mmCIF file with all atom_site columns, C-alpha atoms in Angstrom:
data_model
loop_
_atom_site.group_PDB
_atom_site.id
_atom_site.type_symbol
_atom_site.label_atom_id
_atom_site.label_alt_id
_atom_site.label_comp_id
_atom_site.label_asym_id
_atom_site.label_entity_id
_atom_site.label_seq_id
_atom_site.pdbx_PDB_ins_code
_atom_site.Cartn_x
_atom_site.Cartn_y
_atom_site.Cartn_z
_atom_site.occupancy
_atom_site.B_iso_or_equiv
_atom_site.pdbx_formal_charge
_atom_site.auth_seq_id
_atom_site.auth_comp_id
_atom_site.auth_asym_id
_atom_site.auth_atom_id
_atom_site.pdbx_PDB_model_num
ATOM 1   C CA . UNK R 1 1   ? 122.187 92.604  100.359 1.00 0.00 ? 1   UNK R CA 1
ATOM 2   C CA . UNK R 1 2   ? 119.018 92.093  102.359 1.00 0.00 ? 2   UNK R CA 1
ATOM 3   C CA . UNK R 1 3   ? 117.832 88.473  102.402 1.00 0.00 ? 3   UNK R CA 1
ATOM 4   C CA . UNK R 1 4   ? 114.075 87.975  102.720 1.00 0.00 ? 4   UNK R CA 1
ATOM 5   C CA . UNK R 1 5   ? 112.708 84.704  104.123 1.00 0.00 ? 5   UNK R CA 1
ATOM 6   C CA . UNK R 1 6   ? 109.026 83.936  103.619 1.00 0.00 ? 6   UNK R CA 1
ATOM 7   C CA . UNK R 1 7   ? 106.947 81.500  105.622 1.00 0.00 ? 7   UNK R CA 1
ATOM 8   C CA . UNK R 1 8   ? 105.244 79.191  105.320 1.00 0.00 ? 8   UNK R CA 1
ATOM 9   C CA . UNK R 1 9   ? 106.327 77.788  101.976 1.00 0.00 ? 9   UNK R CA 1
ATOM 10  C CA . UNK R 1 10  ? 102.796 76.590  101.290 1.00 0.00 ? 10  UNK R CA 1
ATOM 11  C CA . UNK R 1 11  ? 99.526  77.583  102.907 1.00 0.00 ? 11  UNK R CA 1
ATOM 12  C CA . UNK R 1 12  ? 96.533  75.275  102.375 1.00 0.00 ? 12  UNK R CA 1
ATOM 13  C CA . UNK R 1 13  ? 93.269  77.082  103.028 1.00 0.00 ? 13  UNK R CA 1
ATOM 14  C CA . UNK R 1 14  ? 89.643  77.113  101.925 1.00 0.00 ? 14  UNK R CA 1
ATOM 15  C CA . UNK R 1 15  ? 87.824  79.994  100.243 1.00 0.00 ? 15  UNK R CA 1
ATOM 16  C CA . UNK R 1 16  ? 86.520  82.413  102.848 1.00 0.00 ? 16  UNK R CA 1
ATOM 17  C CA . UNK R 1 17  ? 89.360  81.708  105.279 1.00 0.00 ? 17  UNK R CA 1
ATOM 18  C CA . UNK R 1 18  ? 91.956  84.213  106.421 1.00 0.00 ? 18  UNK R CA 1
ATOM 19  C CA . UNK R 1 19  ? 95.515  83.946  105.086 1.00 0.00 ? 19  UNK R CA 1
ATOM 20  C CA . UNK R 1 20  ? 98.512  85.264  106.978 1.00 0.00 ? 20  UNK R CA 1
ATOM 21  C CA . UNK R 1 21  ? 101.858 85.312  105.151 1.00 0.00 ? 21  UNK R CA 1
ATOM 22  C CA . UNK R 1 22  ? 105.155 86.240  106.784 1.00 0.00 ? 22  UNK R CA 1
ATOM 23  C CA . UNK R 1 23  ? 108.284 87.896  105.415 1.00 0.00 ? 23  UNK R CA 1
ATOM 24  C CA . UNK R 1 24  ? 111.379 88.224  107.593 1.00 0.00 ? 24  UNK R CA 1
ATOM 25  C CA . UNK R 1 25  ? 114.381 90.331  106.595 1.00 0.00 ? 25  UNK R CA 1
ATOM 26  C CA . UNK R 1 26  ? 118.027 89.617  107.443 1.00 0.00 ? 26  UNK R CA 1
ATOM 27  C CA . UNK R 1 27  ? 118.426 93.226  108.562 1.00 0.00 ? 27  UNK R CA 1
ATOM 28  C CA . UNK R 1 28  ? 116.112 96.102  109.315 1.00 0.00 ? 28  UNK R CA 1
ATOM 29  C CA . UNK R 1 29  ? 114.175 97.346  106.300 1.00 0.00 ? 29  UNK R CA 1
ATOM 30  C CA . UNK R 1 30  ? 112.783 100.813 105.965 1.00 0.00 ? 30  UNK R CA 1
ATOM 31  C CA . UNK R 1 31  ? 109.045 100.187 105.710 1.00 0.00 ? 31  UNK R CA 1
ATOM 32  C CA . UNK R 1 32  ? 108.766 102.450 102.742 1.00 0.00 ? 32  UNK R CA 1
ATOM 33  C CA . UNK R 1 33  ? 110.795 99.914  100.768 1.00 0.00 ? 33  UNK R CA 1
ATOM 34  C CA . UNK R 1 34  ? 108.796 96.705  101.345 1.00 0.00 ? 34  UNK R CA 1
ATOM 35  C CA . UNK R 1 35  ? 106.331 95.397  98.751  1.00 0.00 ? 35  UNK R CA 1
ATOM 36  C CA . UNK R 1 36  ? 104.173 92.339  98.149  1.00 0.00 ? 36  UNK R CA 1
ATOM 37  C CA . UNK R 1 37  ? 103.338 90.778  94.762  1.00 0.00 ? 37  UNK R CA 1
ATOM 38  C CA . UNK R 1 38  ? 100.899 88.137  93.580  1.00 0.00 ? 38  UNK R CA 1
ATOM 39  C CA . UNK R 1 39  ? 101.778 85.773  90.757  1.00 0.00 ? 39  UNK R CA 1
ATOM 40  C CA . UNK R 1 40  ? 99.471  83.317  89.041  1.00 0.00 ? 40  UNK R CA 1
ATOM 41  C CA . UNK R 1 41  ? 100.703 80.506  86.753  1.00 0.00 ? 41  UNK R CA 1
ATOM 42  C CA . UNK R 1 42  ? 101.873 81.769  83.405  1.00 0.00 ? 42  UNK R CA 1
ATOM 43  C CA . UNK R 1 43  ? 101.471 85.405  84.402  1.00 0.00 ? 43  UNK R CA 1
ATOM 44  C CA . UNK R 1 44  ? 103.776 88.216  85.430  1.00 0.00 ? 44  UNK R CA 1
ATOM 45  C CA . UNK R 1 45  ? 103.768 89.293  89.076  1.00 0.00 ? 45  UNK R CA 1
ATOM 46  C CA . UNK R 1 46  ? 101.265 91.964  90.093  1.00 0.00 ? 46  UNK R CA 1
ATOM 47  C CA . UNK R 1 47  ? 102.009 94.631  92.699  1.00 0.00 ? 47  UNK R CA 1
ATOM 48  C CA . UNK R 1 48  ? 99.645  94.361  95.677  1.00 0.00 ? 48  UNK R CA 1
ATOM 49  C CA . UNK R 1 49  ? 101.213 96.339  98.530  1.00 0.00 ? 49  UNK R CA 1
ATOM 50  C CA . UNK R 1 50  ? 104.001 98.914  98.684  1.00 0.00 ? 50  UNK R CA 1
ATOM 51  C CA . UNK R 1 51  ? 105.473 100.863 101.557 1.00 0.00 ? 51  UNK R CA 1
ATOM 52  C CA . UNK R 1 52  ? 104.661 97.819  103.724 1.00 0.00 ? 52  UNK R CA 1
ATOM 53  C CA . UNK R 1 53  ? 100.988 98.766  104.049 1.00 0.00 ? 53  UNK R CA 1
ATOM 54  C CA . UNK R 1 54  ? 99.737  100.816 101.077 1.00 0.00 ? 54  UNK R CA 1
ATOM 55  C CA . UNK R 1 55  ? 97.533  99.047  98.569  1.00 0.00 ? 55  UNK R CA 1
ATOM 56  C CA . UNK R 1 56  ? 98.385  99.481  94.911  1.00 0.00 ? 56  UNK R CA 1
ATOM 57  C CA . UNK R 1 57  ? 95.793  100.835 92.500  1.00 0.00 ? 57  UNK R CA 1
ATOM 58  C CA . UNK R 1 58  ? 92.832  98.532  92.049  1.00 0.00 ? 58  UNK R CA 1
ATOM 59  C CA . UNK R 1 59  ? 93.773  96.083  94.800  1.00 0.00 ? 59  UNK R CA 1
ATOM 60  C CA . UNK R 1 60  ? 90.766  94.952  96.891  1.00 0.00 ? 60  UNK R CA 1
ATOM 61  C CA . UNK R 1 61  ? 90.709  95.930  100.550 1.00 0.00 ? 61  UNK R CA 1
ATOM 62  C CA . UNK R 1 62  ? 90.748  92.297  101.659 1.00 0.00 ? 62  UNK R CA 1
ATOM 63  C CA . UNK R 1 63  ? 94.508  92.543  101.077 1.00 0.00 ? 63  UNK R CA 1
ATOM 64  C CA . UNK R 1 64  ? 96.447  94.326  103.802 1.00 0.00 ? 64  UNK R CA 1
ATOM 65  C CA . UNK R 1 65  ? 100.085 94.669  104.737 1.00 0.00 ? 65  UNK R CA 1
ATOM 66  C CA . UNK R 1 66  ? 101.716 95.419  108.059 1.00 0.00 ? 66  UNK R CA 1
ATOM 67  C CA . UNK R 1 67  ? 105.001 95.243  109.887 1.00 0.00 ? 67  UNK R CA 1
ATOM 68  C CA . UNK R 1 68  ? 108.239 97.095  110.422 1.00 0.00 ? 68  UNK R CA 1
ATOM 69  C CA . UNK R 1 69  ? 111.916 96.492  111.037 1.00 0.00 ? 69  UNK R CA 1
ATOM 70  C CA . UNK R 1 70  ? 112.566 92.888  110.066 1.00 0.00 ? 70  UNK R CA 1
ATOM 71  C CA . UNK R 1 71  ? 109.063 91.373  110.262 1.00 0.00 ? 71  UNK R CA 1
ATOM 72  C CA . UNK R 1 72  ? 106.314 91.998  107.748 1.00 0.00 ? 72  UNK R CA 1
ATOM 73  C CA . UNK R 1 73  ? 102.939 90.380  107.116 1.00 0.00 ? 73  UNK R CA 1
ATOM 74  C CA . UNK R 1 74  ? 100.508 90.143  104.226 1.00 0.00 ? 74  UNK R CA 1
ATOM 75  C CA . UNK R 1 75  ? 96.967  89.318  105.282 1.00 0.00 ? 75  UNK R CA 1
ATOM 76  C CA . UNK R 1 76  ? 94.117  88.291  103.022 1.00 0.00 ? 76  UNK R CA 1
ATOM 77  C CA . UNK R 1 77  ? 91.030  88.682  105.175 1.00 0.00 ? 77  UNK R CA 1
ATOM 78  C CA . UNK R 1 78  ? 88.705  86.328  103.275 1.00 0.00 ? 78  UNK R CA 1
ATOM 79  C CA . UNK R 1 79  ? 90.148  84.245  100.458 1.00 0.00 ? 79  UNK R CA 1
ATOM 80  C CA . UNK R 1 80  ? 88.386  84.485  97.112  1.00 0.00 ? 80  UNK R CA 1
ATOM 81  C CA . UNK R 1 81  ? 88.890  81.769  94.463  1.00 0.00 ? 81  UNK R CA 1
ATOM 82  C CA . UNK R 1 82  ? 91.098  84.147  92.438  1.00 0.00 ? 82  UNK R CA 1
ATOM 83  C CA . UNK R 1 83  ? 93.461  84.690  95.400  1.00 0.00 ? 83  UNK R CA 1
ATOM 84  C CA . UNK R 1 84  ? 95.025  81.238  95.190  1.00 0.00 ? 84  UNK R CA 1
ATOM 85  C CA . UNK R 1 85  ? 98.470  82.043  93.843  1.00 0.00 ? 85  UNK R CA 1
ATOM 86  C CA . UNK R 1 86  ? 102.102 82.554  94.849  1.00 0.00 ? 86  UNK R CA 1
ATOM 87  C CA . UNK R 1 87  ? 102.981 85.658  96.861  1.00 0.00 ? 87  UNK R CA 1
ATOM 88  C CA . UNK R 1 88  ? 106.390 87.312  97.034  1.00 0.00 ? 88  UNK R CA 1
ATOM 89  C CA . UNK R 1 89  ? 107.708 90.014  99.323  1.00 0.00 ? 89  UNK R CA 1
ATOM 90  C CA . UNK R 1 90  ? 110.335 92.404  98.002  1.00 0.00 ? 90  UNK R CA 1
ATOM 91  C CA . UNK R 1 91  ? 112.770 94.947  99.330  1.00 0.00 ? 91  UNK R CA 1
ATOM 92  C CA . UNK R 1 92  ? 113.056 97.640  96.656  1.00 0.00 ? 92  UNK R CA 1
ATOM 93  C CA . UNK R 1 93  ? 115.752 99.807  98.157  1.00 0.00 ? 93  UNK R CA 1
ATOM 94  C CA . UNK R 1 94  ? 119.329 99.462  97.001  1.00 0.00 ? 94  UNK R CA 1
ATOM 95  C CA . UNK R 1 95  ? 119.904 96.136  95.226  1.00 0.00 ? 95  UNK R CA 1
ATOM 96  C CA . UNK R 1 96  ? 116.282 94.896  95.145  1.00 0.00 ? 96  UNK R CA 1
ATOM 97  C CA . UNK R 1 97  ? 115.684 91.411  96.514  1.00 0.00 ? 97  UNK R CA 1
ATOM 98  C CA . UNK R 1 98  ? 112.697 89.061  96.676  1.00 0.00 ? 98  UNK R CA 1
ATOM 99  C CA . UNK R 1 99  ? 111.635 86.412  99.129  1.00 0.00 ? 99  UNK R CA 1
ATOM 100 C CA . UNK R 1 100 ? 111.347 82.848  97.852  1.00 0.00 ? 100 UNK R CA 1
ATOM 101 C CA . UNK R 1 101 ? 107.555 82.984  97.785  1.00 0.00 ? 101 UNK R CA 1
ATOM 102 C CA . UNK R 1 102 ? 104.562 81.501  99.615  1.00 0.00 ? 102 UNK R CA 1
ATOM 103 C CA . UNK R 1 103 ? 102.083 79.417  97.666  1.00 0.00 ? 103 UNK R CA 1
ATOM 104 C CA . UNK R 1 104 ? 98.479  79.757  98.799  1.00 0.00 ? 104 UNK R CA 1
ATOM 105 C CA . UNK R 1 105 ? 96.648  76.648  97.620  1.00 0.00 ? 105 UNK R CA 1
ATOM 106 C CA . UNK R 1 106 ? 93.104  75.395  97.893  1.00 0.00 ? 106 UNK R CA 1
ATOM 107 C CA . UNK R 1 107 ? 92.635  72.948  100.748 1.00 0.00 ? 107 UNK R CA 1
ATOM 108 C CA . UNK M 2 1   ? 97.603  102.037 79.318  1.00 0.00 ? 1   UNK M CA 1
ATOM 109 C CA . UNK M 2 2   ? 101.173 100.986 80.057  1.00 0.00 ? 2   UNK M CA 1
ATOM 110 C CA . UNK M 2 3   ? 102.349 98.168  77.809  1.00 0.00 ? 3   UNK M CA 1
ATOM 111 C CA . UNK M 2 4   ? 105.695 96.405  77.936  1.00 0.00 ? 4   UNK M CA 1
ATOM 112 C CA . UNK M 2 5   ? 106.348 93.730  75.334  1.00 0.00 ? 5   UNK M CA 1
ATOM 113 C CA . UNK M 2 6   ? 109.517 91.639  75.520  1.00 0.00 ? 6   UNK M CA 1
ATOM 114 C CA . UNK M 2 7   ? 111.036 89.748  72.612  1.00 0.00 ? 7   UNK M CA 1
ATOM 115 C CA . UNK M 2 8   ? 114.254 88.037  71.627  1.00 0.00 ? 8   UNK M CA 1
ATOM 116 C CA . UNK M 2 9   ? 114.159 84.990  73.868  1.00 0.00 ? 9   UNK M CA 1
ATOM 117 C CA . UNK M 2 10  ? 114.993 81.531  72.627  1.00 0.00 ? 10  UNK M CA 1
ATOM 118 C CA . UNK M 2 11  ? 117.324 78.562  72.856  1.00 0.00 ? 11  UNK M CA 1
ATOM 119 C CA . UNK M 2 12  ? 121.056 79.282  73.023  1.00 0.00 ? 12  UNK M CA 1
ATOM 120 C CA . UNK M 2 13  ? 124.073 77.138  73.801  1.00 0.00 ? 13  UNK M CA 1
ATOM 121 C CA . UNK M 2 14  ? 126.221 77.699  76.898  1.00 0.00 ? 14  UNK M CA 1
ATOM 122 C CA . UNK M 2 15  ? 128.753 80.434  76.180  1.00 0.00 ? 15  UNK M CA 1
ATOM 123 C CA . UNK M 2 16  ? 126.503 81.983  73.572  1.00 0.00 ? 16  UNK M CA 1
ATOM 124 C CA . UNK M 2 17  ? 124.853 85.389  73.346  1.00 0.00 ? 17  UNK M CA 1
ATOM 125 C CA . UNK M 2 18  ? 121.349 86.747  73.068  1.00 0.00 ? 18  UNK M CA 1
ATOM 126 C CA . UNK M 2 19  ? 119.810 90.213  72.949  1.00 0.00 ? 19  UNK M CA 1
ATOM 127 C CA . UNK M 2 20  ? 116.447 90.844  74.553  1.00 0.00 ? 20  UNK M CA 1
ATOM 128 C CA . UNK M 2 21  ? 114.247 93.795  73.647  1.00 0.00 ? 21  UNK M CA 1
ATOM 129 C CA . UNK M 2 22  ? 111.328 95.448  75.382  1.00 0.00 ? 22  UNK M CA 1
ATOM 130 C CA . UNK M 2 23  ? 108.958 97.725  73.475  1.00 0.00 ? 23  UNK M CA 1
ATOM 131 C CA . UNK M 2 24  ? 107.262 100.258 75.716  1.00 0.00 ? 24  UNK M CA 1
ATOM 132 C CA . UNK M 2 25  ? 104.076 102.233 75.130  1.00 0.00 ? 25  UNK M CA 1
ATOM 133 C CA . UNK M 2 26  ? 101.366 104.081 77.028  1.00 0.00 ? 26  UNK M CA 1
ATOM 134 C CA . UNK M 2 27  ? 103.721 106.315 78.999  1.00 0.00 ? 27  UNK M CA 1
ATOM 135 C CA . UNK M 2 28  ? 106.577 108.762 78.474  1.00 0.00 ? 28  UNK M CA 1
ATOM 136 C CA . UNK M 2 29  ? 109.370 106.204 78.228  1.00 0.00 ? 29  UNK M CA 1
ATOM 137 C CA . UNK M 2 30  ? 112.174 108.763 78.369  1.00 0.00 ? 30  UNK M CA 1
ATOM 138 C CA . UNK M 2 31  ? 111.031 109.920 81.822  1.00 0.00 ? 31  UNK M CA 1
ATOM 139 C CA . UNK M 2 32  ? 111.213 106.585 83.591  1.00 0.00 ? 32  UNK M CA 1
ATOM 140 C CA . UNK M 2 33  ? 113.859 104.164 84.761  1.00 0.00 ? 33  UNK M CA 1
ATOM 141 C CA . UNK M 2 34  ? 113.577 100.534 83.722  1.00 0.00 ? 34  UNK M CA 1
ATOM 142 C CA . UNK M 2 35  ? 114.615 97.140  85.012  1.00 0.00 ? 35  UNK M CA 1
ATOM 143 C CA . UNK M 2 36  ? 115.038 93.527  83.994  1.00 0.00 ? 36  UNK M CA 1
ATOM 144 C CA . UNK M 2 37  ? 113.884 90.794  86.389  1.00 0.00 ? 37  UNK M CA 1
ATOM 145 C CA . UNK M 2 38  ? 114.161 87.065  85.740  1.00 0.00 ? 38  UNK M CA 1
ATOM 146 C CA . UNK M 2 39  ? 112.532 83.904  87.013  1.00 0.00 ? 39  UNK M CA 1
ATOM 147 C CA . UNK M 2 40  ? 114.052 80.465  86.544  1.00 0.00 ? 40  UNK M CA 1
ATOM 148 C CA . UNK M 2 41  ? 111.526 77.687  85.815  1.00 0.00 ? 41  UNK M CA 1
ATOM 149 C CA . UNK M 2 42  ? 109.600 76.877  88.992  1.00 0.00 ? 42  UNK M CA 1
ATOM 150 C CA . UNK M 2 43  ? 111.711 79.296  91.021  1.00 0.00 ? 43  UNK M CA 1
ATOM 151 C CA . UNK M 2 44  ? 111.433 82.764  92.529  1.00 0.00 ? 44  UNK M CA 1
ATOM 152 C CA . UNK M 2 45  ? 112.131 86.233  91.203  1.00 0.00 ? 45  UNK M CA 1
ATOM 153 C CA . UNK M 2 46  ? 115.590 87.751  90.775  1.00 0.00 ? 46  UNK M CA 1
ATOM 154 C CA . UNK M 2 47  ? 116.290 91.379  89.913  1.00 0.00 ? 47  UNK M CA 1
ATOM 155 C CA . UNK M 2 48  ? 118.883 91.525  87.116  1.00 0.00 ? 48  UNK M CA 1
ATOM 156 C CA . UNK M 2 49  ? 119.585 95.100  86.089  1.00 0.00 ? 49  UNK M CA 1
ATOM 157 C CA . UNK M 2 50  ? 118.487 98.741  86.254  1.00 0.00 ? 50  UNK M CA 1
ATOM 158 C CA . UNK M 2 51  ? 118.918 101.727 83.948  1.00 0.00 ? 51  UNK M CA 1
ATOM 159 C CA . UNK M 2 52  ? 117.941 105.316 84.665  1.00 0.00 ? 52  UNK M CA 1
ATOM 160 C CA . UNK M 2 53  ? 115.871 107.401 82.271  1.00 0.00 ? 53  UNK M CA 1
ATOM 161 C CA . UNK M 2 54  ? 118.920 109.028 80.670  1.00 0.00 ? 54  UNK M CA 1
ATOM 162 C CA . UNK M 2 55  ? 121.127 105.907 80.895  1.00 0.00 ? 55  UNK M CA 1
ATOM 163 C CA . UNK M 2 56  ? 123.433 107.801 83.262  1.00 0.00 ? 56  UNK M CA 1
ATOM 164 C CA . UNK M 2 57  ? 123.005 105.272 86.093  1.00 0.00 ? 57  UNK M CA 1
ATOM 165 C CA . UNK M 2 58  ? 123.183 101.521 85.596  1.00 0.00 ? 58  UNK M CA 1
ATOM 166 C CA . UNK M 2 59  ? 123.232 98.700  88.133  1.00 0.00 ? 59  UNK M CA 1
ATOM 167 C CA . UNK M 2 60  ? 123.609 94.943  87.814  1.00 0.00 ? 60  UNK M CA 1
ATOM 168 C CA . UNK M 2 61  ? 123.103 91.964  90.059  1.00 0.00 ? 61  UNK M CA 1
ATOM 169 C CA . UNK M 2 62  ? 126.392 90.306  90.962  1.00 0.00 ? 62  UNK M CA 1
ATOM 170 C CA . UNK M 2 63  ? 125.251 87.142  89.163  1.00 0.00 ? 63  UNK M CA 1
ATOM 171 C CA . UNK M 2 64  ? 125.307 88.885  85.756  1.00 0.00 ? 64  UNK M CA 1
ATOM 172 C CA . UNK M 2 65  ? 127.881 91.650  86.229  1.00 0.00 ? 65  UNK M CA 1
ATOM 173 C CA . UNK M 2 66  ? 130.473 91.622  83.447  1.00 0.00 ? 66  UNK M CA 1
ATOM 174 C CA . UNK M 2 67  ? 128.332 89.387  81.206  1.00 0.00 ? 67  UNK M CA 1
ATOM 175 C CA . UNK M 2 68  ? 125.094 91.335  80.693  1.00 0.00 ? 68  UNK M CA 1
ATOM 176 C CA . UNK M 2 69  ? 124.661 94.893  79.400  1.00 0.00 ? 69  UNK M CA 1
ATOM 177 C CA . UNK M 2 70  ? 121.489 96.928  79.785  1.00 0.00 ? 70  UNK M CA 1
ATOM 178 C CA . UNK M 2 71  ? 120.749 99.793  77.407  1.00 0.00 ? 71  UNK M CA 1
ATOM 179 C CA . UNK M 2 72  ? 117.853 101.832 76.086  1.00 0.00 ? 72  UNK M CA 1
ATOM 180 C CA . UNK M 2 73  ? 116.874 103.901 73.069  1.00 0.00 ? 73  UNK M CA 1
ATOM 181 C CA . UNK M 2 74  ? 114.465 106.621 74.164  1.00 0.00 ? 74  UNK M CA 1
ATOM 182 C CA . UNK M 2 75  ? 113.773 107.628 70.564  1.00 0.00 ? 75  UNK M CA 1
ATOM 183 C CA . UNK M 2 76  ? 112.490 104.102 69.899  1.00 0.00 ? 76  UNK M CA 1
ATOM 184 C CA . UNK M 2 77  ? 110.827 103.611 73.313  1.00 0.00 ? 77  UNK M CA 1
ATOM 185 C CA . UNK M 2 78  ? 112.863 100.477 73.723  1.00 0.00 ? 78  UNK M CA 1
ATOM 186 C CA . UNK M 2 79  ? 114.865 98.716  76.439  1.00 0.00 ? 79  UNK M CA 1
ATOM 187 C CA . UNK M 2 80  ? 117.510 96.084  75.748  1.00 0.00 ? 80  UNK M CA 1
ATOM 188 C CA . UNK M 2 81  ? 119.499 93.416  77.536  1.00 0.00 ? 81  UNK M CA 1
ATOM 189 C CA . UNK M 2 82  ? 122.591 92.078  75.828  1.00 0.00 ? 82  UNK M CA 1
ATOM 190 C CA . UNK M 2 83  ? 123.477 88.730  77.379  1.00 0.00 ? 83  UNK M CA 1
ATOM 191 C CA . UNK M 2 84  ? 126.911 87.234  76.717  1.00 0.00 ? 84  UNK M CA 1
ATOM 192 C CA . UNK M 2 85  ? 128.743 84.183  78.059  1.00 0.00 ? 85  UNK M CA 1
ATOM 193 C CA . UNK M 2 86  ? 125.423 82.581  78.890  1.00 0.00 ? 86  UNK M CA 1
ATOM 194 C CA . UNK M 2 87  ? 125.298 79.785  81.452  1.00 0.00 ? 87  UNK M CA 1
ATOM 195 C CA . UNK M 2 88  ? 122.780 77.054  82.222  1.00 0.00 ? 88  UNK M CA 1
ATOM 196 C CA . UNK M 2 89  ? 121.721 79.014  85.306  1.00 0.00 ? 89  UNK M CA 1
ATOM 197 C CA . UNK M 2 90  ? 120.687 81.980  83.153  1.00 0.00 ? 90  UNK M CA 1
ATOM 198 C CA . UNK M 2 91  ? 117.740 79.933  81.904  1.00 0.00 ? 91  UNK M CA 1
ATOM 199 C CA . UNK M 2 92  ? 114.668 81.907  82.937  1.00 0.00 ? 92  UNK M CA 1
ATOM 200 C CA . UNK M 2 93  ? 111.751 84.030  81.894  1.00 0.00 ? 93  UNK M CA 1
ATOM 201 C CA . UNK M 2 94  ? 113.029 87.599  81.614  1.00 0.00 ? 94  UNK M CA 1
ATOM 202 C CA . UNK M 2 95  ? 110.634 90.408  82.485  1.00 0.00 ? 95  UNK M CA 1
ATOM 203 C CA . UNK M 2 96  ? 110.900 94.055  81.529  1.00 0.00 ? 96  UNK M CA 1
ATOM 204 C CA . UNK M 2 97  ? 109.746 96.178  84.492  1.00 0.00 ? 97  UNK M CA 1
ATOM 205 C CA . UNK M 2 98  ? 108.905 99.865  84.792  1.00 0.00 ? 98  UNK M CA 1
ATOM 206 C CA . UNK M 2 99  ? 110.239 101.215 88.095  1.00 0.00 ? 99  UNK M CA 1
ATOM 207 C CA . UNK M 2 100 ? 112.419 104.028 89.330  1.00 0.00 ? 100 UNK M CA 1
ATOM 208 C CA . UNK M 2 101 ? 115.216 103.210 91.765  1.00 0.00 ? 101 UNK M CA 1
ATOM 209 C CA . UNK M 2 102 ? 113.820 102.872 95.256  1.00 0.00 ? 102 UNK M CA 1
ATOM 210 C CA . UNK M 2 103 ? 110.293 102.408 93.939  1.00 0.00 ? 103 UNK M CA 1
ATOM 211 C CA . UNK M 2 104 ? 108.046 99.347  93.803  1.00 0.00 ? 104 UNK M CA 1
ATOM 212 C CA . UNK M 2 105 ? 107.820 97.432  90.545  1.00 0.00 ? 105 UNK M CA 1
ATOM 213 C CA . UNK M 2 106 ? 104.535 98.772  89.214  1.00 0.00 ? 106 UNK M CA 1
ATOM 214 C CA . UNK M 2 107 ? 104.350 97.453  85.677  1.00 0.00 ? 107 UNK M CA 1
ATOM 215 C CA . UNK M 2 108 ? 105.652 94.207  84.212  1.00 0.00 ? 108 UNK M CA 1
ATOM 216 C CA . UNK M 2 109 ? 105.796 92.823  80.716  1.00 0.00 ? 109 UNK M CA 1
ATOM 217 C CA . UNK M 2 110 ? 104.595 89.292  79.958  1.00 0.00 ? 110 UNK M CA 1
ATOM 218 C CA . UNK M 2 111 ? 108.142 87.955  79.824  1.00 0.00 ? 111 UNK M CA 1
ATOM 219 C CA . UNK M 2 112 ? 110.313 86.173  77.287  1.00 0.00 ? 112 UNK M CA 1
ATOM 220 C CA . UNK M 2 113 ? 111.853 82.746  77.883  1.00 0.00 ? 113 UNK M CA 1
ATOM 221 C CA . UNK M 2 114 ? 115.586 82.252  77.543  1.00 0.00 ? 114 UNK M CA 1
ATOM 222 C CA . UNK M 2 115 ? 116.814 78.657  77.558  1.00 0.00 ? 115 UNK M CA 1
ATOM 223 C CA . UNK M 2 116 ? 120.537 77.967  77.805  1.00 0.00 ? 116 UNK M CA 1
ATOM 224 C CA . UNK M 2 117 ? 121.241 74.374  76.901  1.00 0.00 ? 117 UNK M CA 1
ATOM 225 C CA . UNK M 2 118 ? 123.455 72.283  74.692  1.00 0.00 ? 118 UNK M CA 1
#
């Protein structure tokens, strides 16, 4: 099983700032099997990025994903008020696993 | 529009059983694999189980293997999760998720809360 470790646990930023979230895997992950999700309180997760860098349908271009091997990054170029949420990375190959999440909160 | 609506959650005692259902609409249910994912209160996401479109392939997380059974009825556009021998640590919101094996989790239901407590 691939263990995903996200950092930081909490990111305190202001609207308009750039957010950089990290996801590190315990072993090499095929990029095509790495996704990012956004979850707001009381809501189901929403797919943002798949294949490490492809945006899902309807996702604004301020969200971007990058990385390969064991290190992956989700970048939000300019935070909008609706972007403050918890973000999870996921390996969706055999035996899907999720990271523990990064909370992006308003500073 | 894809819609996934879970039901069947509630309060159950440790050692008890519960059956969750997920009603699917807006897509050809019989052509897609389905999953259950859970989230304990204030915690992260955990994949629970997978079933292929024809029910020929089924996978479980180690944490539920031997206690939970996933099934589907393509004629009723419905997905199920039979949960037996429930433990405190099974307390979570359970989500029904549309996704083929090796694919990202595109569509999620709103979830149903299962509370295991005496």
